[in-house]
CSV table of N, CA and C in Angstrom, one decimal:
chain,number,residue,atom,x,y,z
A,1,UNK,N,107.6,103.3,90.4
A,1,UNK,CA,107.0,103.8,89.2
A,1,UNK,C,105.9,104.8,89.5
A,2,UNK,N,105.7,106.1,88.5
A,2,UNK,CA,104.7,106.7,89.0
A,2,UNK,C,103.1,106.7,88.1
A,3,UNK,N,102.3,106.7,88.3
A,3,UNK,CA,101.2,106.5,87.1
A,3,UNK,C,100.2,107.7,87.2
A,4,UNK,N,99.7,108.2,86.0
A,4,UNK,CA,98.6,108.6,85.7
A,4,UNK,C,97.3,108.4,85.9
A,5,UNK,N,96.2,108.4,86.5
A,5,UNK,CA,95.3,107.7,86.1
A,5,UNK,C,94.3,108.5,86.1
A,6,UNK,N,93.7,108.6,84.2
A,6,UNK,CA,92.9,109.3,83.7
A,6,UNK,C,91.2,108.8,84.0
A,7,UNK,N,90.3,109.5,84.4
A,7,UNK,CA,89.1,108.8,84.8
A,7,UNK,C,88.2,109.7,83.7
A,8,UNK,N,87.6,109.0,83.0
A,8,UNK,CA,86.6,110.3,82.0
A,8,UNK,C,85.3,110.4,82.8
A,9,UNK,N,85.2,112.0,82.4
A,9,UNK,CA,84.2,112.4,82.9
A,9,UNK,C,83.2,113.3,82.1
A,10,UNK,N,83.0,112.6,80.9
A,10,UNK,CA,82.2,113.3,80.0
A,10,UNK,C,81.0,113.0,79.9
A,11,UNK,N,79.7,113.1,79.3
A,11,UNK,CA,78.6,113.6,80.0
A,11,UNK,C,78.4,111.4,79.8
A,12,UNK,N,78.5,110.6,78.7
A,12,UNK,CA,78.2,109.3,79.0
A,12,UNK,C,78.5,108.4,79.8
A,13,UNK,N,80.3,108.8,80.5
A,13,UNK,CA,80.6,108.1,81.3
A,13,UNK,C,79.7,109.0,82.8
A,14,UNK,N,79.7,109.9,82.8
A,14,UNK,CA,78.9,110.6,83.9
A,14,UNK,C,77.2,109.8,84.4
A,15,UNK,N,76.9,109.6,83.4
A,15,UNK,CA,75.6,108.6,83.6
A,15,UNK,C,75.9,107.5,83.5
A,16,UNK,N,77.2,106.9,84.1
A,16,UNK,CA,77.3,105.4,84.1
A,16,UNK,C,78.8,105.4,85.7
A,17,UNK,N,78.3,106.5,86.1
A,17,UNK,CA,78.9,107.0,87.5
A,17,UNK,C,80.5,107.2,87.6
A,18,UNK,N,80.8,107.8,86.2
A,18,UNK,CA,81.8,108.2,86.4
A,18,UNK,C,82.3,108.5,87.5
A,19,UNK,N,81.3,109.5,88.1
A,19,UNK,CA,82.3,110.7,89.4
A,19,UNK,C,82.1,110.1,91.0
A,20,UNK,N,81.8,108.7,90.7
A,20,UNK,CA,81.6,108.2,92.0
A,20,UNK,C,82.9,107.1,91.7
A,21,UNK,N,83.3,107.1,90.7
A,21,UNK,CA,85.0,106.0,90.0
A,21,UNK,C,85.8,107.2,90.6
A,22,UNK,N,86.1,108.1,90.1
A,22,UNK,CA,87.0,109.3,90.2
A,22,UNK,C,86.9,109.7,91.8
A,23,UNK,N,85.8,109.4,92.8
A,23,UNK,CA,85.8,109.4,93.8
A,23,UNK,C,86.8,108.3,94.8
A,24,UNK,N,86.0,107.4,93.9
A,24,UNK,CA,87.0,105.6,94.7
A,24,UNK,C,88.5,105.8,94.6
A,25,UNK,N,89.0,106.0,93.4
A,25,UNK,CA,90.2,106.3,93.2
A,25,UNK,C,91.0,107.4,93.9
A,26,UNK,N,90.4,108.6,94.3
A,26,UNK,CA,90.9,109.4,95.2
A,26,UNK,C,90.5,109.2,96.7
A,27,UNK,N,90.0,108.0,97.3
A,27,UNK,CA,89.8,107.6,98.0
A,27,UNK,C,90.7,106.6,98.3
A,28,UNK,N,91.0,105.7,97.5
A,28,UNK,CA,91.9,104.1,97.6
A,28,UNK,C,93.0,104.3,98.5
A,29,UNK,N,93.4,103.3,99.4
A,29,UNK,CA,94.6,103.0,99.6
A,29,UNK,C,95.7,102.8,99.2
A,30,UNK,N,96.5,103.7,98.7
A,30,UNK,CA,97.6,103.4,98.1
A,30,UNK,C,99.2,103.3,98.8
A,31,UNK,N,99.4,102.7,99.7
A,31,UNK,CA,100.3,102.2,100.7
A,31,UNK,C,101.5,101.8,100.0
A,32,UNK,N,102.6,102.6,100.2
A,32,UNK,CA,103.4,102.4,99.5
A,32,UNK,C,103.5,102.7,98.1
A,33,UNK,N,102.9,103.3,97.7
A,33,UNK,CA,102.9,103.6,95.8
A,33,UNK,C,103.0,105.4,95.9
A,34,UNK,N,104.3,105.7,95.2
A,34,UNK,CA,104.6,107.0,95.4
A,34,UNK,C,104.1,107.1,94.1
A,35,UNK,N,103.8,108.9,93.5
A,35,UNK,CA,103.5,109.3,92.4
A,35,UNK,C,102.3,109.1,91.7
A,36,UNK,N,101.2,108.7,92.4
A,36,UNK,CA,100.2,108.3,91.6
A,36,UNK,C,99.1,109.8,91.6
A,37,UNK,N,98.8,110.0,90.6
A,37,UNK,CA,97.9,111.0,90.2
A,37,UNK,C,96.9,111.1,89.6
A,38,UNK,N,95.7,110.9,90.2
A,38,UNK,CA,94.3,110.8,90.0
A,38,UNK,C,93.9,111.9,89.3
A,39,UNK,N,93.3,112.2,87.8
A,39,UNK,CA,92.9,112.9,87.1
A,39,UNK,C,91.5,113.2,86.5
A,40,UNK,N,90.5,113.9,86.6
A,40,UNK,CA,89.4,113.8,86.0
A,40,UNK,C,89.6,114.5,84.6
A,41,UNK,N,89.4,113.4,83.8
A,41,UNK,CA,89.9,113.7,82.5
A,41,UNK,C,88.5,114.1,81.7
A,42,UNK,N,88.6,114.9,80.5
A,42,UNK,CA,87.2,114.7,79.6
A,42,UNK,C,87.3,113.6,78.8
A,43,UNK,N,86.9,113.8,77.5
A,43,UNK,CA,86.3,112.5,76.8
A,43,UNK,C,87.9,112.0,76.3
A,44,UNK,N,87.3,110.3,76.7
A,44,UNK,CA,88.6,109.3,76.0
A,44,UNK,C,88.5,109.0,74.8
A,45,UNK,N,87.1,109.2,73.9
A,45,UNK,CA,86.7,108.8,72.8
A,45,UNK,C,86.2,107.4,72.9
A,46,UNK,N,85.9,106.7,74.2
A,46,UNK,CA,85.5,105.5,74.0
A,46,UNK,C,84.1,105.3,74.5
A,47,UNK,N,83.2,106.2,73.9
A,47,UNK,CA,81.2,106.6,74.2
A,47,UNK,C,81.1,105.0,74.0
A,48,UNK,N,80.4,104.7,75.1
A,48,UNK,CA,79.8,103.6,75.0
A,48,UNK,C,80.5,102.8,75.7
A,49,UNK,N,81.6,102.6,76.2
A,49,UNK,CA,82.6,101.5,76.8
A,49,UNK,C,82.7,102.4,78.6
A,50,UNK,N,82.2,103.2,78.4
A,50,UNK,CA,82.1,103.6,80.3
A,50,UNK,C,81.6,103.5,81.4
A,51,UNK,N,82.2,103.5,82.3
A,51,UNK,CA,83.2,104.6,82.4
A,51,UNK,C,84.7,103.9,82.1
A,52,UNK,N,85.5,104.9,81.2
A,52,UNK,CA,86.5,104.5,81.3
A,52,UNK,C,88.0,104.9,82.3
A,53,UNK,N,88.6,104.3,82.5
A,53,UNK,CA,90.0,104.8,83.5
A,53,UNK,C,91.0,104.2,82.4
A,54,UNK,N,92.0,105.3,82.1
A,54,UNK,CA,93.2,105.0,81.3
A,54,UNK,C,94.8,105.4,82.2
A,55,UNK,N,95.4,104.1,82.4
A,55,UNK,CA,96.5,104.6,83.5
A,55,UNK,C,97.7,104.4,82.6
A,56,UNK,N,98.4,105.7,82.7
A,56,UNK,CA,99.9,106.0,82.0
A,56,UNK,C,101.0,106.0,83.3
A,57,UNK,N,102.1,105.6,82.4
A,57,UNK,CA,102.8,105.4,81.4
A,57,UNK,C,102.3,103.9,80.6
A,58,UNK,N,101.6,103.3,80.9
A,58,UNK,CA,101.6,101.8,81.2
A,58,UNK,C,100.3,101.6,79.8
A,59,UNK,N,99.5,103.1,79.7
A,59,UNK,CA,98.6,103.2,78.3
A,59,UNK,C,97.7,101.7,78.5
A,60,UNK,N,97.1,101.5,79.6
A,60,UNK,CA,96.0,100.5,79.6
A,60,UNK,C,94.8,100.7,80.1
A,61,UNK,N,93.8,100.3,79.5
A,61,UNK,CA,92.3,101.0,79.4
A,61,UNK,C,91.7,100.2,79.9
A,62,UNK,N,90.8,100.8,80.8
A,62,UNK,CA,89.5,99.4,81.4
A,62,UNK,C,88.5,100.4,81.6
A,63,UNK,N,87.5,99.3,81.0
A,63,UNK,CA,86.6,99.8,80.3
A,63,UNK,C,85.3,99.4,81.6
A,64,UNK,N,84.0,100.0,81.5
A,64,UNK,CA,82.7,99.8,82.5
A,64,UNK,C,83.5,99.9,84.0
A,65,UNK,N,84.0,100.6,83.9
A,65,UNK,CA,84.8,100.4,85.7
A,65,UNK,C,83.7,101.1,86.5
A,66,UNK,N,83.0,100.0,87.5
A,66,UNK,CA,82.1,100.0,88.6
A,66,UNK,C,83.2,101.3,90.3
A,67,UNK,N,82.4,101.7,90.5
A,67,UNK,CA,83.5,102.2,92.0
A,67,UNK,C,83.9,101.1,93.1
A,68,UNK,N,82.9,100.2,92.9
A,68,UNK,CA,83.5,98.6,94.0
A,68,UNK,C,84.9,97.8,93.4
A,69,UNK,N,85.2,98.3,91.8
A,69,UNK,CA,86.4,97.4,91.6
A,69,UNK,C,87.5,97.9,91.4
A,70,UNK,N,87.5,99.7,91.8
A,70,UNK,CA,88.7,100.5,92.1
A,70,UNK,C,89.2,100.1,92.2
A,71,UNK,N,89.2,99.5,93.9
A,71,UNK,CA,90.4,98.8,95.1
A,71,UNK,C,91.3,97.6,94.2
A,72,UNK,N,90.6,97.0,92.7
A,72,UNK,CA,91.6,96.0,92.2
A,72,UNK,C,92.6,96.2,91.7
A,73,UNK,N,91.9,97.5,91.1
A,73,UNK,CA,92.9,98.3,89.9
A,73,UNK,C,93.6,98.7,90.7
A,74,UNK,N,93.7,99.2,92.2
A,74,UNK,CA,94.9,100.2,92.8
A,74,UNK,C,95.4,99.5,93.5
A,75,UNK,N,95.1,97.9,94.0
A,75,UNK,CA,96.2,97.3,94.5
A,75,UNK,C,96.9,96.7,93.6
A,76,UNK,N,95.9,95.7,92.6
A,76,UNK,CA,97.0,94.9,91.6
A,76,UNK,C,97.6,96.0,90.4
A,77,UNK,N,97.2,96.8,90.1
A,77,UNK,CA,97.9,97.7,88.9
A,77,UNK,C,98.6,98.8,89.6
A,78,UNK,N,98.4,99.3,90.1
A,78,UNK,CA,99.0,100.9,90.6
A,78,UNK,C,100.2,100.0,91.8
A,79,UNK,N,99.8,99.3,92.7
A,79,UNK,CA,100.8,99.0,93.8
A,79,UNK,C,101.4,97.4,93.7
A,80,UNK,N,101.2,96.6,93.0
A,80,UNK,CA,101.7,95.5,92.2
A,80,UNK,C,102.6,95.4,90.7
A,81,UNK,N,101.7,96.6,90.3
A,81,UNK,CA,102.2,96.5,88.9
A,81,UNK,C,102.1,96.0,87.7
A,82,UNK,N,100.5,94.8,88.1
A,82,UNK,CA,99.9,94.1,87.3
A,82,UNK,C,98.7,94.6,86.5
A,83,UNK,N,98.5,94.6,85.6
A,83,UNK,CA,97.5,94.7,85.0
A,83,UNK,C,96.1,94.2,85.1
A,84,UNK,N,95.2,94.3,86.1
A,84,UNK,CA,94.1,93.7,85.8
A,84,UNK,C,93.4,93.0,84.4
A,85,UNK,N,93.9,91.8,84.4
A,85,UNK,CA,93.5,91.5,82.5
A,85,UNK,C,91.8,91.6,82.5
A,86,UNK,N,90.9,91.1,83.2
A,86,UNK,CA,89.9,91.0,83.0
A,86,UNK,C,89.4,92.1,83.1
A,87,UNK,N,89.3,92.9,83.1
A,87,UNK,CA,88.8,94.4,83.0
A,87,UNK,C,89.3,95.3,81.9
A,88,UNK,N,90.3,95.1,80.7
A,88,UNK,CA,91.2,95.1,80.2
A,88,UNK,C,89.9,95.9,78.8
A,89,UNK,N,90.5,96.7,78.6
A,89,UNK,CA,89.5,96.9,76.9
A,89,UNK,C,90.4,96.7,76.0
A,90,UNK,N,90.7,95.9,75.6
A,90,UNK,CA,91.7,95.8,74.6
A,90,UNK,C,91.4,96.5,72.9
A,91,UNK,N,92.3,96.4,72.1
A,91,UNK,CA,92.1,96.9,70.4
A,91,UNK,C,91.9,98.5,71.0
A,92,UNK,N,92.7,98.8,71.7
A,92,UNK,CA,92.1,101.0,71.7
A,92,UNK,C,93.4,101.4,71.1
């Protein structure tokens, strides 16, 4: 499967280190996972819940994403296929 993964970079997630998430992620190991495309997106509309990362086709949002919990999201979601639930923003 191939995924999207939108990282916002608008000025609130920016002061909550967006561009150091959008760094991890284009940094990650992704071993075996063809298609994945790291995007610095602008605003998700979700001020206050950042930084957010939204990964398509799969349309799931996690919300305050630190750059130390990248590596979860891109082994268990991007190269597993699982969803990180606990990082999960749900009702978007």
């Amino acid at each position: 499967m191939s995924y999207q993964v939108l990282v916002c970079q608008s000025s609130a997630c920016r002061k909550a280190k967006a561009q150091q998430v959008l760094a991890a992620f284009r940094a990650a190991s992704l071993e075996g996972v063809e298609g994945v495309e790291v995007v610095a997106s602008g605003c998700l509309g979700q001020c206050g819940n950042g930084p957010m990362v939204l990964v398509l086709p799969d349309e799931v949002w996690y919300w305050r994403v630190l750059p130390e919990e990248v590596g979860a999201i891109a082994h268990q979601h991007l190269q597993l296929g699982r969803p990180v639930e606990a990082m999960r923003l749900r009702g978007v």
